Amino acid sequence: MKDFWTLVGLQLRMQLRLDDLRLARDKQEKRKARQPIFMYVVVLVCFGNMSITYSMTSVYALSSYGIAYMLPAMFAMSLCVLLMVSDIARIRGTLFSFGDYDLLMSLPLSVRTVAASRIFSYYIFDLFYTAAFMLPMGVVYGLYTSMPLWYYPLFLAVMLFLPMIPMCVGGFLGILVSAAVSRAKRRNMLSTVASFILVLGVLFLSFSSGSFFQNIAGIAQLLEAKLNAIYPPAMWFAKGLNGDFLSLGLFLLVSLAAGAVFALVVTRCFKGLNSLLSGSYKEKNFKLKRVRASGQLKALYVKEIRRYLSCPTYVINTGLGVPLGIVAVVYAAFFGKELIGGVVSDMGLESGFVGVACFVLVFLFTLSPTTCSSVSLEGKQLWMIKQLPIRADDWFRSKMLVGLTVTAPAALICSVILSAAYGFNALETVACILVPLIFIYFSCVVGLWLNIKKPHFDWKSETECIKQDLPVLFGILIDFAAVGLIALLAFATKSVLPVALLGVVVLAISLILRLRLRSKAEKIRLNL
Amino acid sequence: MILEINGLTKRYHTMSTPSVDNLTLHVDAGDIFGFIGHNGAGKTTTLRCVTGILAFEQGDILIDGKSIKTEPLECKRITRYIPDNPDLYEHLTGMRYLTFLADIYGLSEEMRFERISHFAKVFEMSDRLGDLIGAMSHGMKQKVAIIGALIQNPRLLVMDEPFVGLDPVASHALKEIMHEMTQNGSAIFFSTHILEVAEKLCNKVAIIKNGKLLASGSMEEVRGNISLEESFLELIEK
């Protein structure tokens, strides 16, 4: 047991870079070492803020229909989707194929201890997000519905079990995908596609329960029945908090069982699965052939694209908006015209619909730019970029080009489809095409700046810089702010003109940032 | 003169003692220059400054008469570096990695095919270049790094512990190639802990301790009548 806690402590120390902080020699090192803790605080504040806003507005809406008790169930369902999507992508690099696997397995520790410590760290990470998301809701719900005092300790205790089911399902799905493609030639590509299908499937299932707020107008039973059909533990959780101890017992039992099965299977198969997942395709009968020559920028771009596609977590984190956007736009253009037309008409948005379309497109295509982590992902190979005779600005351009390649073509196609389907005039079409492209460019440039300011090269797993680094978080926050601004202008003014003007301002800001980056590129590269 | 290091001083932290302190040495065309020192002496730091990977505060480094500070691209075009730990692009196959380097250095299709084929054969890697670098052993990665450095035929080859991890065949091949390169007018500047190798291979040598140069010159000048190992130990213990 002592070894288990030592390993867990070590992983948490490494994750939070506590030793770096303790041994930092100057201000710059201290600032760098404080980044992970700062990042978790920011995540806590953001999630907490989102949760408070969402739970306060929801509890009012739900209580007006007499179904406030559904709030914990809705949150539990949302949390389950969030964790499952995250865990499918996260399993590789945290539970399996992690950097210090060889070192740990060579130590006189039992496989069970090593596996258990990894599972526990994996759970702790999920629990952190669970607490950040659920705690504010729990308090809001308790205060609003005047729950008795025993509710609060009960909520805290039950919350500990919430991540277990999504961790188990997401983890198993992630293992299945990784194992199925582990020996294939295009392993990463297949893994990315399979993960995409799974993630989209999970999202589709969760949305197929029907929009909660559309159904509120209906009857509470319908919502309850749908939640029961999709994710029954969410309802057991909600009922348990309201004093139905049978449901509570059922929730705890199923959660514990899920957690135990996951821990048991992973512990039993830890070594085998790690060996399987660390295997790689070996080209048989490889013969050297002539290859076509290309210029420096193209070579860098191809290298960046291959880097991007080599990491399923990276692709899912930054590219999920693309299929979602295409599905949403195709639905809006071919199947939902009547419904959307009705909503637009009810809200009096006819003249400003282009602005709303811009808002939706920018929201879908800019939220997680690839550039926020592309510099950090150079990792230990950074020496090559510094040593090769390439212009630093070409290196930056290749990174931005990848970001643009991922989202710009899809955004362009979606803009054209929307413009054609809703009969925008020439100027509206231009705005609908250009505004999303400008914001995509902006998010790429800003993402790169953020990553240059706060690079992280000494990662053990790619997931660290793709999902858990400050530049990614700040990139999302800045893009959220930009999207919020577009929404505000589009809905408040009911005109496309202010949105277009905002686009011009954002383009100017992007170009200024880009020019500064270009002029300082060599110095920035040398100091990385 | 291919490489001139003049008064190089490098500190990692503003107030700390320098990792390399006022180092001056010169490498001529045709030299195989061994750079020797204990762990943490400043060898790798010097090599990384020479190759433009690290910025430095004082002094200058000239490669073929051009400063790495003011004309880094020109310097890098004629220099190649092989680090002690071959951290290459693990998501690329060996062949794609070499193609990437050939593109960066602007090698023609004919030239790259000829040189990659030649060195792949020399280092017994012809049938392994289709594998992902991430799936290769340390020695194989080292061989890919060496092939990548050689295909461009650099005027200055900088290597950090190049023989660590290489099998005897590859080690022998590399020594042969080093001789060939210097006969053709290139220069080689490399660090090593293996003093026997340095003694047999190098015509010039420099010994560094705590960032300061203790001795530099031709092999005969530095070792005198004793072996390089004895000379090194004498200098280090002073």
PDB file of N, CA and C in Angstrom, chain B residues 56-129:
ATOM      1  N   PHE B  56      23.800  32.746 -26.708  1.00  0.00           N
ATOM      2  CA  PHE B  56      24.852  32.957 -25.702  1.00  0.00           C
ATOM      3  C   PHE B  56      25.096  34.446 -25.526  1.00  0.00           C
ATOM      4  N   GLU B  57      25.676  34.790 -24.358  1.00  0.00           N
ATOM      5  CA  GLU B  57      25.779  36.200 -23.984  1.00  0.00           C
ATOM      6  C   GLU B  57      27.024  36.863 -24.566  1.00  0.00           C
ATOM      7  N   GLN B  58      28.156  36.201 -24.358  1.00  0.00           N
ATOM      8  CA  GLN B  58      29.412  36.856 -24.763  1.00  0.00           C
ATOM      9  C   GLN B  58      30.181  36.015 -25.762  1.00  0.00           C
ATOM     10  N   GLY B  59      31.024  36.707 -26.528  1.00  0.00           N
ATOM     11  CA  GLY B  59      31.858  36.017 -27.504  1.00  0.00           C
ATOM     12  C   GLY B  59      31.143  35.847 -28.826  1.00  0.00           C
ATOM     13  N   ASP B  60      31.788  35.147 -29.735  1.00  0.00           N
ATOM     14  CA  ASP B  60      31.160  34.919 -31.041  1.00  0.00           C
ATOM     15  C   ASP B  60      31.607  33.560 -31.581  1.00  0.00           C
ATOM     16  N   ILE B  61      30.802  33.041 -32.458  1.00  0.00           N
ATOM     17  CA  ILE B  61      31.144  31.777 -33.119  1.00  0.00           C
ATOM     18  C   ILE B  61      31.049  32.011 -34.617  1.00  0.00           C
ATOM     19  N   LEU B  62      32.142  31.774 -35.309  1.00  0.00           N
ATOM     20  CA  LEU B  62      32.147  31.962 -36.761  1.00  0.00           C
ATOM     21  C   LEU B  62      32.253  30.604 -37.449  1.00  0.00           C
ATOM     22  N   ILE B  63      31.384  30.388 -38.421  1.00  0.00           N
ATOM     23  CA  ILE B  63      31.465  29.166 -39.217  1.00  0.00           C
ATOM     24  C   ILE B  63      31.728  29.579 -40.656  1.00  0.00           C
ATOM     25  N   ASP B  64      32.866  29.148 -41.165  1.00  0.00           N
ATOM     26  CA  ASP B  64      33.307  29.561 -42.498  1.00  0.00           C
ATOM     27  C   ASP B  64      33.299  31.092 -42.614  1.00  0.00           C
ATOM     28  N   GLY B  65      33.688  31.759 -41.538  1.00  0.00           N
ATOM     29  CA  GLY B  65      33.795  33.218 -41.529  1.00  0.00           C
ATOM     30  C   GLY B  65      32.506  33.956 -41.233  1.00  0.00           C
ATOM     31  N   LYS B  66      31.402  33.221 -41.080  1.00  0.00           N
ATOM     32  CA  LYS B  66      30.109  33.885 -40.830  1.00  0.00           C
ATOM     33  C   LYS B  66      29.692  33.642 -39.385  1.00  0.00           C
ATOM     34  N   SER B  67      29.105  34.694 -38.784  1.00  0.00           N
ATOM     35  CA  SER B  67      28.728  34.595 -37.368  1.00  0.00           C
ATOM     36  C   SER B  67      27.385  33.873 -37.207  1.00  0.00           C
ATOM     37  N   ILE B  68      27.356  32.951 -36.270  1.00  0.00           N
ATOM     38  CA  ILE B  68      26.089  32.230 -35.988  1.00  0.00           C
ATOM     39  C   ILE B  68      25.061  33.187 -35.386  1.00  0.00           C
ATOM     40  N   LYS B  69      25.559  34.300 -34.813  1.00  0.00           N
ATOM     41  CA  LYS B  69      24.640  35.270 -34.226  1.00  0.00           C
ATOM     42  C   LYS B  69      23.947  36.098 -35.289  1.00  0.00           C
ATOM     43  N   THR B  70      24.709  36.556 -36.280  1.00  0.00           N
ATOM     44  CA  THR B  70      24.140  37.490 -37.257  1.00  0.00           C
ATOM     45  C   THR B  70      23.723  36.825 -38.571  1.00  0.00           C
ATOM     46  N   GLU B  71      24.339  35.693 -38.899  1.00  0.00           N
ATOM     47  CA  GLU B  71      23.973  35.009 -40.145  1.00  0.00           C
ATOM     48  C   GLU B  71      23.695  33.525 -39.863  1.00  0.00           C
ATOM     49  N   PRO B  72      22.697  33.284 -38.999  1.00  0.00           N
ATOM     50  CA  PRO B  72      22.483  31.888 -38.580  1.00  0.00           C
ATOM     51  C   PRO B  72      22.138  30.938 -39.731  1.00  0.00           C
ATOM     52  N   LEU B  73      21.328  31.413 -40.686  1.00  0.00           N
ATOM     53  CA  LEU B  73      20.901  30.497 -41.755  1.00  0.00           C
ATOM     54  C   LEU B  73      22.080  30.059 -42.618  1.00  0.00           C
ATOM     55  N   GLU B  74      22.968  31.012 -42.925  1.00  0.00           N
ATOM     56  CA  GLU B  74      24.145  30.688 -43.750  1.00  0.00           C
ATOM     57  C   GLU B  74      25.017  29.656 -43.016  1.00  0.00           C
ATOM     58  N   CYS B  75      25.171  29.866 -41.711  1.00  0.00           N
ATOM     59  CA  CYS B  75      25.983  28.926 -40.919  1.00  0.00           C
ATOM     60  C   CYS B  75      25.346  27.538 -40.892  1.00  0.00           C
ATOM     61  N   LYS B  76      24.039  27.518 -40.687  1.00  0.00           N
ATOM     62  CA  LYS B  76      23.346  26.227 -40.547  1.00  0.00           C
ATOM     63  C   LYS B  76      23.315  25.450 -41.864  1.00  0.00           C
ATOM     64  N   ARG B  77      23.371  26.176 -42.981  1.00  0.00           N
ATOM     65  CA  ARG B  77      23.327  25.477 -44.280  1.00  0.00           C
ATOM     66  C   ARG B  77      24.531  24.565 -44.483  1.00  0.00           C
ATOM     67  N   ILE B  78      25.662  24.905 -43.828  1.00  0.00           N
ATOM     68  CA  ILE B  78      26.868  24.088 -44.054  1.00  0.00           C
ATOM     69  C   ILE B  78      27.243  23.245 -42.824  1.00  0.00           C
ATOM     70  N   THR B  79      26.374  23.278 -41.817  1.00  0.00           N
ATOM     71  CA  THR B  79      26.669  22.544 -40.575  1.00  0.00           C
ATOM     72  C   THR B  79      25.601  21.490 -40.324  1.00  0.00           C
ATOM     73  N   ARG B  80      25.991  20.370 -39.785  1.00  0.00           N
ATOM     74  CA  ARG B  80      24.998  19.395 -39.323  1.00  0.00           C
ATOM     75  C   ARG B  80      25.380  18.953 -37.915  1.00  0.00           C
ATOM     76  N   TYR B  81      24.360  18.672 -37.137  1.00  0.00           N
ATOM     77  CA  TYR B  81      24.568  18.325 -35.735  1.00  0.00           C
ATOM     78  C   TYR B  81      23.911  16.977 -35.434  1.00  0.00           C
ATOM     79  N   ILE B  82      24.641  16.143 -34.723  1.00  0.00           N
ATOM     80  CA  ILE B  82      24.060  14.875 -34.254  1.00  0.00           C
ATOM     81  C   ILE B  82      24.124  14.898 -32.733  1.00  0.00           C
ATOM     82  N   PRO B  83      22.964  14.984 -32.059  1.00  0.00           N
ATOM     83  CA  PRO B  83      22.984  15.067 -30.591  1.00  0.00           C
ATOM     84  C   PRO B  83      23.282  13.712 -29.957  1.00  0.00           C
ATOM     85  N   ASP B  84      23.561  13.723 -28.656  1.00  0.00           N
ATOM     86  CA  ASP B  84      23.880  12.461 -27.968  1.00  0.00           C
ATOM     87  C   ASP B  84      22.657  11.559 -27.867  1.00  0.00           C
ATOM     88  N   ASN B  85      21.483  12.187 -27.744  1.00  0.00           N
ATOM     89  CA  ASN B  85      20.246  11.405 -27.674  1.00  0.00           C
ATOM     90  C   ASN B  85      19.454  11.661 -28.944  1.00  0.00           C
ATOM     91  N   PRO B  86      19.303  10.683 -29.798  1.00  0.00           N
ATOM     92  CA  PRO B  86      18.656  10.968 -31.092  1.00  0.00           C
ATOM     93  C   PRO B  86      17.139  11.167 -30.971  1.00  0.00           C
ATOM     94  N   ASP B  87      16.745  12.342 -30.501  1.00  0.00           N
ATOM     95  CA  ASP B  87      15.319  12.680 -30.430  1.00  0.00           C
ATOM     96  C   ASP B  87      14.877  13.174 -31.798  1.00  0.00           C
ATOM     97  N   LEU B  88      14.444  12.246 -32.624  1.00  0.00           N
ATOM     98  CA  LEU B  88      14.017  12.595 -33.981  1.00  0.00           C
ATOM     99  C   LEU B  88      12.486  12.600 -34.022  1.00  0.00           C
ATOM    100  N   TYR B  89      11.933  12.928 -35.187  1.00  0.00           N
ATOM    101  CA  TYR B  89      10.473  12.966 -35.302  1.00  0.00           C
ATOM    102  C   TYR B  89       9.917  11.544 -35.311  1.00  0.00           C
ATOM    103  N   GLU B  90       9.387  11.135 -34.155  1.00  0.00           N
ATOM    104  CA  GLU B  90       8.984   9.739 -33.973  1.00  0.00           C
ATOM    105  C   GLU B  90       7.772   9.343 -34.798  1.00  0.00           C
ATOM    106  N   HIS B  91       6.995  10.321 -35.239  1.00  0.00           N
ATOM    107  CA  HIS B  91       5.780  10.011 -36.004  1.00  0.00           C
ATOM    108  C   HIS B  91       6.074   9.846 -37.489  1.00  0.00           C
ATOM    109  N   LEU B  92       7.344  10.073 -37.880  1.00  0.00           N
ATOM    110  CA  LEU B  92       7.715   9.888 -39.289  1.00  0.00           C
ATOM    111  C   LEU B  92       8.457   8.565 -39.453  1.00  0.00           C
ATOM    112  N   THR B  93       8.397   8.005 -40.659  1.00  0.00           N
ATOM    113  CA  THR B  93       9.247   6.843 -40.926  1.00  0.00           C
ATOM    114  C   THR B  93      10.661   7.368 -41.180  1.00  0.00           C
ATOM    115  N   GLY B  94      11.638   6.462 -41.101  1.00  0.00           N
ATOM    116  CA  GLY B  94      13.014   6.886 -41.353  1.00  0.00           C
ATOM    117  C   GLY B  94      13.146   7.567 -42.704  1.00  0.00           C
ATOM    118  N   MET B  95      12.498   6.995 -43.718  1.00  0.00           N
ATOM    119  CA  MET B  95      12.606   7.534 -45.073  1.00  0.00           C
ATOM    120  C   MET B  95      11.969   8.923 -45.176  1.00  0.00           C
ATOM    121  N   ARG B  96      10.804   9.086 -44.519  1.00  0.00           N
ATOM    122  CA  ARG B  96      10.132  10.394 -44.570  1.00  0.00           C
ATOM    123  C   ARG B  96      10.982  11.455 -43.857  1.00  0.00           C
ATOM    124  N   TYR B  97      11.630  11.030 -42.783  1.00  0.00           N
ATOM    125  CA  TYR B  97      12.486  11.963 -42.046  1.00  0.00           C
ATOM    126  C   TYR B  97      13.649  12.420 -42.936  1.00  0.00           C
ATOM    127  N   LEU B  98      14.257  11.466 -43.631  1.00  0.00           N
ATOM    128  CA  LEU B  98      15.390  11.806 -44.500  1.00  0.00           C
ATOM    129  C   LEU B  98      14.927  12.670 -45.676  1.00  0.00           C
ATOM    130  N   THR B  99      13.728  12.369 -46.180  1.00  0.00           N
ATOM    131  CA  THR B  99      13.165  13.185 -47.267  1.00  0.00           C
ATOM    132  C   THR B  99      12.930  14.615 -46.793  1.00  0.00           C
ATOM    133  N   PHE B 100      12.429  14.716 -45.555  1.00  0.00           N
ATOM    134  CA  PHE B 100      12.195  16.041 -44.966  1.00  0.00           C
ATOM    135  C   PHE B 100      13.499  16.845 -44.926  1.00  0.00           C
ATOM    136  N   LEU B 101      14.566  16.192 -44.441  1.00  0.00           N
ATOM    137  CA  LEU B 101      15.865  16.881 -44.367  1.00  0.00           C
ATOM    138  C   LEU B 101      16.373  17.241 -45.763  1.00  0.00           C
ATOM    139  N   ALA B 102      16.200  16.314 -46.710  1.00  0.00           N
ATOM    140  CA  ALA B 102      16.654  16.583 -48.079  1.00  0.00           C
ATOM    141  C   ALA B 102      15.917  17.787 -48.662  1.00  0.00           C
ATOM    142  N   ASP B 103      14.619  17.904 -48.345  1.00  0.00           N
ATOM    143  CA  ASP B 103      13.841  19.068 -48.803  1.00  0.00           C
ATOM    144  C   ASP B 103      14.370  20.356 -48.166  1.00  0.00           C
ATOM    145  N   ILE B 104      14.652  20.274 -46.866  1.00  0.00           N
ATOM    146  CA  ILE B 104      15.133  21.465 -46.154  1.00  0.00           C
ATOM    147  C   ILE B 104      16.474  21.925 -46.738  1.00  0.00           C
ATOM    148  N   TYR B 105      17.333  20.968 -47.082  1.00  0.00           N
ATOM    149  CA  TYR B 105      18.648  21.333 -47.610  1.00  0.00           C
ATOM    150  C   TYR B 105      18.647  21.473 -49.128  1.00  0.00           C
ATOM    151  N   GLY B 106      17.478  21.294 -49.739  1.00  0.00           N
ATOM    152  CA  GLY B 106      17.340  21.527 -51.181  1.00  0.00           C
ATOM    153  C   GLY B 106      18.119  20.536 -52.036  1.00  0.00           C
ATOM    154  N   LEU B 107      18.186  19.273 -51.614  1.00  0.00           N
ATOM    155  CA  LEU B 107      18.893  18.274 -52.429  1.00  0.00           C
ATOM    156  C   LEU B 107      18.006  17.844 -53.598  1.00  0.00           C
ATOM    157  N   SER B 108      18.617  17.630 -54.754  1.00  0.00           N
ATOM    158  CA  SER B 108      17.836  17.195 -55.919  1.00  0.00           C
ATOM    159  C   SER B 108      17.374  15.750 -55.710  1.00  0.00           C
ATOM    160  N   GLU B 109      16.377  15.338 -56.512  1.00  0.00           N
ATOM    161  CA  GLU B 109      15.837  13.977 -56.372  1.00  0.00           C
ATOM    162  C   GLU B 109      16.924  12.930 -56.593  1.00  0.00           C
ATOM    163  N   GLU B 110      17.761  13.204 -57.592  1.00  0.00           N
ATOM    164  CA  GLU B 110      18.826  12.282 -57.961  1.00  0.00           C
ATOM    165  C   GLU B 110      19.825  12.135 -56.810  1.00  0.00           C
ATOM    166  N   MET B 111      20.262  13.310 -56.356  1.00  0.00           N
ATOM    167  CA  MET B 111      21.284  13.364 -55.304  1.00  0.00           C
ATOM    168  C   MET B 111      20.800  12.701 -54.021  1.00  0.00           C
ATOM    169  N   ARG B 112      19.544  13.009 -53.613  1.00  0.00           N
ATOM    170  CA  ARG B 112      19.041  12.459 -52.338  1.00  0.00           C
ATOM    171  C   ARG B 112      18.904  10.938 -52.415  1.00  0.00           C
ATOM    172  N   PHE B 113      18.438  10.453 -53.572  1.00  0.00           N
ATOM    173  CA  PHE B 113      18.264   9.008 -53.706  1.00  0.00           C
ATOM    174  C   PHE B 113      19.619   8.308 -53.618  1.00  0.00           C
ATOM    175  N   GLU B 114      20.576   8.907 -54.317  1.00  0.00           N
ATOM    176  CA  GLU B 114      21.920   8.314 -54.355  1.00  0.00           C
ATOM    177  C   GLU B 114      22.540   8.285 -52.953  1.00  0.00           C
ATOM    178  N   ARG B 115      22.447   9.435 -52.240  1.00  0.00           N
ATOM    179  CA  ARG B 115      23.119   9.518 -50.942  1.00  0.00           C
ATOM    180  C   ARG B 115      22.394   8.720 -49.858  1.00  0.00           C
ATOM    181  N   ILE B 116      21.061   8.769 -49.880  1.00  0.00           N
ATOM    182  CA  ILE B 116      20.316   7.986 -48.878  1.00  0.00           C
ATOM    183  C   ILE B 116      20.597   6.497 -49.106  1.00  0.00           C
ATOM    184  N   SER B 117      20.549   6.059 -50.368  1.00  0.00           N
ATOM    185  CA  SER B 117      20.803   4.635 -50.671  1.00  0.00           C
ATOM    186  C   SER B 117      22.197   4.237 -50.189  1.00  0.00           C
ATOM    187  N   HIS B 118      23.180   5.099 -50.471  1.00  0.00           N
ATOM    188  CA  HIS B 118      24.560   4.791 -50.115  1.00  0.00           C
ATOM    189  C   HIS B 118      24.720   4.637 -48.602  1.00  0.00           C
ATOM    190  N   PHE B 119      24.285   5.658 -47.861  1.00  0.00           N
ATOM    191  CA  PHE B 119      24.513   5.610 -46.406  1.00  0.00           C
ATOM    192  C   PHE B 119      23.609   4.575 -45.721  1.00  0.00           C
ATOM    193  N   ALA B 120      22.408   4.357 -46.273  1.00  0.00           N
ATOM    194  CA  ALA B 120      21.530   3.329 -45.704  1.00  0.00           C
ATOM    195  C   ALA B 120      22.205   1.966 -45.822  1.00  0.00           C
ATOM    196  N   LYS B 121      22.894   1.756 -46.948  1.00  0.00           N
ATOM    197  CA  LYS B 121      23.596   0.485 -47.159  1.00  0.00           C
ATOM    198  C   LYS B 121      24.784   0.379 -46.184  1.00  0.00           C
ATOM    199  N   VAL B 122      25.526   1.478 -46.070  1.00  0.00           N
ATOM    200  CA  VAL B 122      26.695   1.485 -45.181  1.00  0.00           C
ATOM    201  C   VAL B 122      26.292   1.151 -43.742  1.00  0.00           C
ATOM    202  N   PHE B 123      25.184   1.726 -43.297  1.00  0.00           N
ATOM    203  CA  PHE B 123      24.758   1.524 -41.905  1.00  0.00           C
ATOM    204  C   PHE B 123      23.716   0.404 -41.762  1.00  0.00           C
ATOM    205  N   GLU B 124      23.572  -0.399 -42.784  1.00  0.00           N
ATOM    206  CA  GLU B 124      22.676  -1.564 -42.775  1.00  0.00           C
ATOM    207  C   GLU B 124      21.249  -1.188 -42.383  1.00  0.00           C
ATOM    208  N   MET B 125      20.766  -0.112 -42.994  1.00  0.00           N
ATOM    209  CA  MET B 125      19.416   0.357 -42.663  1.00  0.00           C
ATOM    210  C   MET B 125      18.475   0.326 -43.873  1.00  0.00           C
ATOM    211  N   SER B 126      18.935  -0.217 -44.998  1.00  0.00           N
ATOM    212  CA  SER B 126      18.146  -0.129 -46.238  1.00  0.00           C
ATOM    213  C   SER B 126      16.732  -0.685 -46.087  1.00  0.00           C
ATOM    214  N   ASP B 127      16.578  -1.786 -45.359  1.00  0.00           N
ATOM    215  CA  ASP B 127      15.240  -2.381 -45.260  1.00  0.00           C
ATOM    216  C   ASP B 127      14.484  -1.917 -44.018  1.00  0.00           C
ATOM    217  N   ARG B 128      15.060  -0.985 -43.251  1.00  0.00           N
ATOM    218  CA  ARG B 128      14.405  -0.538 -42.016  1.00  0.00           C
ATOM    219  C   ARG B 128      13.911   0.905 -42.112  1.00  0.00           C
ATOM    220  N   LEU B 129      14.218   1.572 -43.202  1.00  0.00           N
ATOM    221  CA  LEU B 129      13.843   2.986 -43.297  1.00  0.00           C
ATOM    222  C   LEU B 129      12.338   3.186 -43.475  1.00  0.00           C
TER     223      LEU B 129
END
